[in-house]
Amino acid sequence: MRLKVFVLLFGLFLSVSQVSIALASQVGQVSQTSVLEKSAQNYLKTSVDEILATIQDPRLIKAPNEQEQILYNKAMELFDFKTFSMLSLGNKYRSFSSDQRDLFIHYFSKLISHTYFAKLAGQDVQNINVRYLKNTPLAPKKNIFRTDISTLLVQGETQIPVIYRLIKKNTPNWKIYDIKVAGVSMAANYREQYRQHVSQTPEAIIKELMEKVEK
Amino acid sequence: MKKSVFVLFCPLLIGIFFMALTGCAKEAFSKSDIIQVDTGGKKEGAVAPVSITDEGLKKDQDNAGGVDSEEMLNQDLFDEYDNQAEDVQMVADPLYYFNYAMYSFNDFFYFYALKPVAQGYKFIAPTVLRRGVNNCFHNLLFPVRFINNILQGKLQAASDEIGVFLVNSTVGVLGFNQFAQKHLDLKTSDEDLGQTLGSYSIGDGFYLVLPILGPSTLRDALGRAGDFFLTPVNYVEPWEANLGINAYDKVNRTSFRIGDYEALKNASLDPYVAIRNAYIQNRRSEIGR
């Protein structure tokens, strides 16, 4: 009888201790998982879903101008075009005055959203599926948090790896500052283009960009 | 007696059950877990986000901080990128004039020959057929992928290739259907000799634009020549038939990508440089994979 009670108690103790270890380890894990990066992924996912929904919306497909405007607004909300521009201009960014920077950012954001969203809008996007693979946070710098979210864009048998690079400065939201499609970083691609034109002045760069957007 | 045994073992079973549960929980967490880079930022990250997520979804914002601090943050970030492997993506281009001529030719060829043909073909041929043909050509490249996986020491990938090839060639009817990918969760990886050479730390050499085949480098062009002998289609005779099959493959592939080239070209300020850089970046990522 005593033995039975002992075993019973021992078993109970074992299960209770397991539960508490389980809970403790889960609590520990959650704080370690860093809610910050989780929020980045959730934010990205919601935004991507919204964009796909806008592109697929049959009503908006019939009103391309309205669709473009909605997508542009969405892009302005989702992208950090300032950082994006900075990385795209590379060294040249330093030679831009504050007004010139604003102008550049304005036209650059238009170029990106017009060319890439216009391409998406014209495509068959019905069975696009985005798989979120992993988050890779970069070492934080003061108040700058950055994380790379690796995804896989799947449509039929085509699979394209897309990495969204997100940044959080002293703003509440995460924002995309670069996209790597199949290993090609857009910002680095622009940086290389600007580096090739060494002698181009800020005025010339803005003019070129403006003409490209308004064409 | 039986009852007492039950009483004895029941709590133990519960204990084991929870043990298993915690094991699972741990595994589930580690799968979705995020790789932490810096422990220094962890505490900050764990404290701040509650307000961030709540506010973040509700309202949009502009700079919460002053212009100065924003500028300073940018500066910090910028310095880092400045010092970072900026030159990594550069490639020598001693044959610039030849390459530019080839680029112009390919551009012309795309807009006046390949694209119209591919568009017409896309209009006529149902997607199922185009996909099937694509899969079929993919299946035929098995020797290239297999040998290069072996040469790179990727034995698991090589054995997967065999599995995919055997299953798709039989159940998938000559590779028309990708049965192995759909139902057996097997994958192929696009490997070629250029990547193999790259994985042996052989550099690009220099940039080279090939007529019709498009951007390449000295190393990748040599790789292509090697892979030529591993591609079954190239053993088809007479040469007219071989050419025809390759042309059809090209048109079929293009029919899936109409608009990609245009978008890249429209979005770039110097398309030649944009394509060169995109090619190099893409190859680097494939080699590093």
Short mmCIF file of N, CA, C and O in Angstrom, two decimals, chain B residues 103-192:
data_model
loop_
_atom_site.label_atom_id
_atom_site.label_comp_id
_atom_site.label_asym_id
_atom_site.label_seq_id
_atom_site.Cartn_x
_atom_site.Cartn_y
_atom_site.Cartn_z
N TYR B 103 24.51 42.42 -76.97
CA TYR B 103 23.33 42.79 -76.17
C TYR B 103 22.28 43.45 -77.06
O TYR B 103 21.09 43.13 -76.98
N SER B 104 22.73 44.35 -77.93
CA SER B 104 21.80 45.04 -78.84
C SER B 104 21.16 44.03 -79.79
O SER B 104 19.96 44.09 -80.06
N PHE B 105 21.98 43.11 -80.28
CA PHE B 105 21.46 42.09 -81.18
C PHE B 105 20.40 41.25 -80.47
O PHE B 105 19.30 41.01 -81.00
N ASN B 106 20.72 40.81 -79.25
CA ASN B 106 19.78 39.97 -78.50
C ASN B 106 18.49 40.71 -78.19
O ASN B 106 17.40 40.13 -78.21
N ASP B 107 18.63 42.00 -77.91
CA ASP B 107 17.47 42.83 -77.63
C ASP B 107 16.56 42.88 -78.86
O ASP B 107 15.35 42.66 -78.78
N PHE B 108 17.19 43.11 -80.00
CA PHE B 108 16.48 43.16 -81.28
C PHE B 108 15.84 41.81 -81.56
O PHE B 108 14.66 41.71 -81.91
N PHE B 109 16.61 40.77 -81.38
CA PHE B 109 16.14 39.41 -81.62
C PHE B 109 14.93 39.09 -80.74
O PHE B 109 13.96 38.49 -81.19
N TYR B 110 14.99 39.52 -79.49
CA TYR B 110 13.89 39.25 -78.57
C TYR B 110 12.61 39.93 -79.04
O TYR B 110 11.56 39.30 -79.14
N PHE B 111 12.71 41.22 -79.35
CA PHE B 111 11.50 41.97 -79.66
C PHE B 111 10.93 41.65 -81.05
O PHE B 111 9.73 41.73 -81.26
N TYR B 112 11.82 41.29 -82.00
CA TYR B 112 11.33 41.10 -83.36
C TYR B 112 11.22 39.64 -83.79
O TYR B 112 10.66 39.34 -84.83
N ALA B 113 11.75 38.72 -83.02
CA ALA B 113 11.63 37.31 -83.41
C ALA B 113 11.07 36.47 -82.28
O ALA B 113 9.97 35.94 -82.35
N LEU B 114 11.82 36.40 -81.18
CA LEU B 114 11.46 35.48 -80.11
C LEU B 114 10.11 35.82 -79.47
O LEU B 114 9.24 34.96 -79.31
N LYS B 115 9.93 37.09 -79.12
CA LYS B 115 8.71 37.47 -78.42
C LYS B 115 7.45 37.26 -79.26
O LYS B 115 6.50 36.64 -78.77
N PRO B 116 7.44 37.73 -80.53
CA PRO B 116 6.22 37.50 -81.32
C PRO B 116 5.91 36.01 -81.49
O PRO B 116 4.75 35.61 -81.38
N VAL B 117 6.96 35.22 -81.74
CA VAL B 117 6.74 33.78 -81.91
C VAL B 117 6.20 33.17 -80.62
O VAL B 117 5.23 32.41 -80.62
N ALA B 118 6.84 33.55 -79.50
CA ALA B 118 6.41 32.99 -78.22
C ALA B 118 4.98 33.42 -77.88
O ALA B 118 4.20 32.64 -77.34
N GLN B 119 4.65 34.66 -78.23
CA GLN B 119 3.29 35.13 -77.97
C GLN B 119 2.26 34.35 -78.80
O GLN B 119 1.22 33.95 -78.28
N GLY B 120 2.59 34.14 -80.06
CA GLY B 120 1.71 33.38 -80.93
C GLY B 120 1.54 31.96 -80.43
O GLY B 120 0.43 31.43 -80.34
N TYR B 121 2.67 31.38 -80.05
CA TYR B 121 2.66 30.01 -79.53
C TYR B 121 1.84 29.91 -78.25
O TYR B 121 1.04 28.99 -78.07
N LYS B 122 2.01 30.91 -77.38
CA LYS B 122 1.28 30.93 -76.11
C LYS B 122 -0.23 31.01 -76.36
O LYS B 122 -1.03 30.43 -75.65
N PHE B 123 -0.58 31.77 -77.41
CA PHE B 123 -1.98 31.96 -77.76
C PHE B 123 -2.61 30.65 -78.23
O PHE B 123 -3.74 30.33 -77.89
N ILE B 124 -1.82 29.90 -78.99
CA ILE B 124 -2.35 28.65 -79.56
C ILE B 124 -2.29 27.49 -78.56
O ILE B 124 -3.25 26.76 -78.36
N ALA B 125 -1.11 27.33 -77.94
CA ALA B 125 -0.89 26.14 -77.11
C ALA B 125 -1.46 26.32 -75.70
O ALA B 125 -1.23 27.34 -75.07
N PRO B 126 -2.23 25.33 -75.26
CA PRO B 126 -2.77 25.41 -73.91
C PRO B 126 -1.65 25.33 -72.86
O PRO B 126 -0.60 24.73 -73.10
N THR B 127 -1.91 25.95 -71.71
CA THR B 127 -0.90 26.00 -70.65
C THR B 127 -0.44 24.61 -70.24
O THR B 127 0.75 24.40 -69.97
N VAL B 128 -1.39 23.66 -70.22
CA VAL B 128 -1.04 22.30 -69.81
C VAL B 128 0.07 21.74 -70.71
O VAL B 128 1.04 21.16 -70.23
N LEU B 129 -0.08 21.98 -72.01
CA LEU B 129 0.90 21.48 -72.96
C LEU B 129 2.25 22.17 -72.73
O LEU B 129 3.30 21.53 -72.66
N ARG B 130 2.20 23.50 -72.59
CA ARG B 130 3.45 24.25 -72.42
C ARG B 130 4.18 23.81 -71.16
O ARG B 130 5.39 23.63 -71.15
N ARG B 131 3.42 23.63 -70.07
CA ARG B 131 4.02 23.15 -68.82
C ARG B 131 4.64 21.78 -69.02
O ARG B 131 5.76 21.53 -68.60
N GLY B 132 3.87 20.91 -69.67
CA GLY B 132 4.32 19.54 -69.88
C GLY B 132 5.62 19.52 -70.67
O GLY B 132 6.57 18.81 -70.32
N VAL B 133 5.67 20.31 -71.73
CA VAL B 133 6.87 20.36 -72.57
C VAL B 133 8.05 20.89 -71.75
O VAL B 133 9.16 20.35 -71.82
N ASN B 134 7.77 21.90 -70.97
CA ASN B 134 8.80 22.47 -70.10
C ASN B 134 9.36 21.39 -69.16
O ASN B 134 10.57 21.24 -69.00
N ASN B 135 8.44 20.63 -68.55
CA ASN B 135 8.85 19.56 -67.64
C ASN B 135 9.67 18.51 -68.36
O ASN B 135 10.63 17.97 -67.83
N CYS B 136 9.24 18.22 -69.60
CA CYS B 136 9.89 17.20 -70.39
C CYS B 136 11.35 17.60 -70.67
O CYS B 136 12.28 16.81 -70.49
N PHE B 137 11.55 18.84 -71.09
CA PHE B 137 12.91 19.33 -71.34
C PHE B 137 13.73 19.35 -70.05
O PHE B 137 14.92 19.03 -70.05
N HIS B 138 13.06 19.72 -68.97
CA HIS B 138 13.73 19.72 -67.67
C HIS B 138 14.23 18.32 -67.32
O HIS B 138 15.34 18.12 -66.87
N ASN B 139 13.36 17.35 -67.59
CA ASN B 139 13.70 15.95 -67.30
C ASN B 139 14.90 15.48 -68.12
O ASN B 139 15.75 14.75 -67.63
N LEU B 140 14.96 15.97 -69.36
CA LEU B 140 16.06 15.57 -70.25
C LEU B 140 17.41 16.10 -69.77
O LEU B 140 18.45 15.58 -70.14
N LEU B 141 17.37 17.16 -68.98
CA LEU B 141 18.63 17.73 -68.49
C LEU B 141 19.16 16.99 -67.27
O LEU B 141 20.12 17.43 -66.64
N PHE B 142 18.53 15.86 -66.95
CA PHE B 142 18.96 15.08 -65.78
C PHE B 142 20.47 14.82 -65.73
O PHE B 142 21.09 15.02 -64.69
N PRO B 143 21.10 14.38 -66.85
CA PRO B 143 22.54 14.09 -66.76
C PRO B 143 23.36 15.30 -66.33
O PRO B 143 24.31 15.15 -65.55
N VAL B 144 22.98 16.48 -66.81
CA VAL B 144 23.72 17.70 -66.44
C VAL B 144 23.63 17.92 -64.94
O VAL B 144 24.65 18.13 -64.26
N ARG B 145 22.41 17.84 -64.41
CA ARG B 145 22.23 18.10 -62.98
C ARG B 145 22.91 17.02 -62.13
O ARG B 145 23.57 17.31 -61.14
N PHE B 146 22.74 15.77 -62.58
CA PHE B 146 23.28 14.65 -61.82
C PHE B 146 24.81 14.74 -61.73
O PHE B 146 25.38 14.72 -60.64
N ILE B 147 25.46 14.85 -62.88
CA ILE B 147 26.93 14.88 -62.90
C ILE B 147 27.45 16.07 -62.10
O ILE B 147 28.40 15.95 -61.32
N ASN B 148 26.81 17.22 -62.27
CA ASN B 148 27.31 18.40 -61.55
C ASN B 148 27.07 18.32 -60.05
O ASN B 148 27.86 18.86 -59.27
N ASN B 149 25.99 17.68 -59.66
CA ASN B 149 25.80 17.44 -58.22
C ASN B 149 26.92 16.58 -57.68
O ASN B 149 27.46 16.84 -56.61
N ILE B 150 27.27 15.52 -58.43
CA ILE B 150 28.35 14.63 -58.02
C ILE B 150 29.66 15.41 -57.93
O ILE B 150 30.40 15.33 -56.93
N LEU B 151 29.94 16.22 -58.97
CA LEU B 151 31.19 16.97 -59.01
C LEU B 151 31.29 17.97 -57.86
O LEU B 151 32.37 18.36 -57.44
N GLN B 152 30.12 18.41 -57.36
CA GLN B 152 30.14 19.35 -56.24
C GLN B 152 30.02 18.64 -54.89
O GLN B 152 29.91 19.29 -53.86
N GLY B 153 30.00 17.32 -54.94
CA GLY B 153 29.92 16.56 -53.70
C GLY B 153 28.56 16.59 -53.04
O GLY B 153 28.41 16.25 -51.87
N LYS B 154 27.53 16.99 -53.79
CA LYS B 154 26.18 17.02 -53.24
C LYS B 154 25.53 15.66 -53.51
O LYS B 154 24.73 15.52 -54.45
N LEU B 155 25.88 14.69 -52.68
CA LEU B 155 25.46 13.32 -52.97
C LEU B 155 23.97 13.10 -52.74
O LEU B 155 23.32 12.39 -53.48
N GLN B 156 23.44 13.76 -51.71
CA GLN B 156 22.01 13.61 -51.43
C GLN B 156 21.20 14.15 -52.61
O GLN B 156 20.27 13.52 -53.09
N ALA B 157 21.61 15.34 -53.08
CA ALA B 157 20.91 15.96 -54.21
C ALA B 157 21.03 15.06 -55.44
O ALA B 157 20.07 14.91 -56.20
N ALA B 158 22.20 14.45 -55.63
CA ALA B 158 22.42 13.58 -56.79
C ALA B 158 21.48 12.38 -56.73
O ALA B 158 20.87 12.01 -57.74
N SER B 159 21.35 11.80 -55.53
CA SER B 159 20.48 10.62 -55.44
C SER B 159 19.01 11.04 -55.61
O SER B 159 18.22 10.29 -56.18
N ASP B 160 18.67 12.25 -55.15
CA ASP B 160 17.30 12.75 -55.39
C ASP B 160 17.04 12.89 -56.88
O ASP B 160 15.95 12.59 -57.36
N GLU B 161 18.08 13.36 -57.60
CA GLU B 161 17.93 13.52 -59.05
C GLU B 161 17.59 12.19 -59.71
O GLU B 161 16.73 12.13 -60.58
N ILE B 162 18.29 11.14 -59.28
CA ILE B 162 18.02 9.82 -59.84
C ILE B 162 16.57 9.43 -59.59
O ILE B 162 15.85 9.01 -60.50
N GLY B 163 16.13 9.63 -58.35
CA GLY B 163 14.75 9.29 -57.98
C GLY B 163 13.76 10.04 -58.85
O GLY B 163 12.83 9.45 -59.43
N VAL B 164 13.96 11.35 -58.96
CA VAL B 164 13.05 12.18 -59.73
C VAL B 164 13.03 11.73 -61.19
O VAL B 164 11.98 11.59 -61.80
N PHE B 165 14.23 11.47 -61.72
CA PHE B 165 14.32 11.08 -63.13
C PHE B 165 13.60 9.76 -63.38
O PHE B 165 12.80 9.65 -64.32
N LEU B 166 13.83 8.78 -62.52
CA LEU B 166 13.20 7.47 -62.71
C LEU B 166 11.69 7.57 -62.59
O LEU B 166 10.96 7.05 -63.44
N VAL B 167 11.22 8.26 -61.58
CA VAL B 167 9.78 8.35 -61.36
C VAL B 167 9.11 9.15 -62.49
O VAL B 167 8.13 8.71 -63.08
N ASN B 168 9.67 10.32 -62.78
CA ASN B 168 9.03 11.17 -63.79
C ASN B 168 9.10 10.58 -65.19
O ASN B 168 8.21 10.80 -66.00
N SER B 169 10.17 9.84 -65.48
CA SER B 169 10.29 9.27 -66.82
C SER B 169 9.30 8.14 -67.03
O SER B 169 8.90 7.85 -68.16
N THR B 170 8.89 7.49 -65.94
CA THR B 170 7.96 6.36 -66.07
C THR B 170 6.54 6.78 -65.71
O THR B 170 5.71 6.96 -66.57
N VAL B 171 6.32 7.03 -64.41
CA VAL B 171 4.98 7.41 -63.96
C VAL B 171 4.57 8.74 -64.58
O VAL B 171 3.42 8.96 -64.94
N GLY B 172 5.54 9.64 -64.70
CA GLY B 172 5.25 10.96 -65.25
C GLY B 172 5.27 11.02 -66.77
O GLY B 172 5.25 12.12 -67.32
N VAL B 173 5.31 9.88 -67.43
CA VAL B 173 5.29 9.80 -68.89
C VAL B 173 6.34 10.72 -69.52
O VAL B 173 6.06 11.85 -69.90
N LEU B 174 7.58 10.24 -69.61
CA LEU B 174 8.69 10.97 -70.21
C LEU B 174 8.91 12.35 -69.60
O LEU B 174 9.35 13.28 -70.26
N GLY B 175 8.58 12.47 -68.33
CA GLY B 175 8.84 13.73 -67.65
C GLY B 175 7.80 14.78 -67.89
O GLY B 175 7.92 15.92 -67.43
N PHE B 176 6.76 14.43 -68.63
CA PHE B 176 5.70 15.38 -68.93
C PHE B 176 5.02 15.86 -67.65
O PHE B 176 4.67 17.02 -67.49
N ASN B 177 4.85 14.94 -66.74
CA ASN B 177 4.24 15.25 -65.45
C ASN B 177 5.30 15.14 -64.36
O ASN B 177 6.05 14.18 -64.33
N GLN B 178 5.37 16.14 -63.49
CA GLN B 178 6.37 16.08 -62.43
C GLN B 178 5.79 15.37 -61.21
O GLN B 178 5.58 15.98 -60.16
N PHE B 179 5.60 14.07 -61.39
CA PHE B 179 4.98 13.27 -60.33
C PHE B 179 5.82 13.29 -59.05
O PHE B 179 5.30 13.43 -57.96
N ALA B 180 7.13 13.15 -59.21
CA ALA B 180 8.01 13.07 -58.04
C ALA B 180 7.95 14.35 -57.21
O ALA B 180 7.94 14.30 -55.99
N GLN B 181 7.91 15.49 -57.87
CA GLN B 181 7.86 16.76 -57.13
C GLN B 181 6.51 16.95 -56.45
O GLN B 181 6.42 17.47 -55.35
N LYS B 182 5.45 16.51 -57.15
CA LYS B 182 4.12 16.75 -56.62
C LYS B 182 3.76 15.81 -55.49
O LYS B 182 3.17 16.21 -54.51
N HIS B 183 4.09 14.54 -55.66
CA HIS B 183 3.57 13.56 -54.71
C HIS B 183 4.63 12.93 -53.81
O HIS B 183 4.30 12.37 -52.79
N LEU B 184 5.88 12.99 -54.20
CA LEU B 184 6.90 12.34 -53.38
C LEU B 184 7.80 13.34 -52.66
O LEU B 184 8.71 12.99 -51.95
N ASP B 185 7.50 14.63 -52.90
CA ASP B 185 8.25 15.69 -52.21
C ASP B 185 9.75 15.61 -52.50
O ASP B 185 10.58 15.89 -51.66
N LEU B 186 10.09 15.18 -53.71
CA LEU B 186 11.48 15.20 -54.12
C LEU B 186 11.73 16.47 -54.93
O LEU B 186 10.81 16.99 -55.55
N LYS B 187 12.94 16.94 -54.88
CA LYS B 187 13.23 18.18 -55.60
C LYS B 187 14.44 18.02 -56.50
O LYS B 187 15.33 17.23 -56.22
N THR B 188 14.46 18.78 -57.57
CA THR B 188 15.68 18.85 -58.37
C THR B 188 16.29 20.22 -58.13
O THR B 188 15.62 21.14 -57.71
N SER B 189 17.59 20.33 -58.37
CA SER B 189 18.22 21.64 -58.23
C SER B 189 19.01 21.90 -59.50
O SER B 189 19.70 21.02 -60.01
N ASP B 190 18.84 23.09 -60.02
CA ASP B 190 19.49 23.39 -61.29
C ASP B 190 20.98 23.61 -61.09
O ASP B 190 21.41 24.66 -60.62
N GLU B 191 21.74 22.60 -61.44
CA GLU B 191 23.19 22.71 -61.36
C GLU B 191 23.75 22.65 -62.76
O GLU B 191 23.22 21.97 -63.62
N ASP B 192 24.84 23.36 -62.98
CA ASP B 192 25.52 23.26 -64.27
C ASP B 192 27.02 23.35 -64.02
O ASP B 192 27.47 23.63 -62.91
#
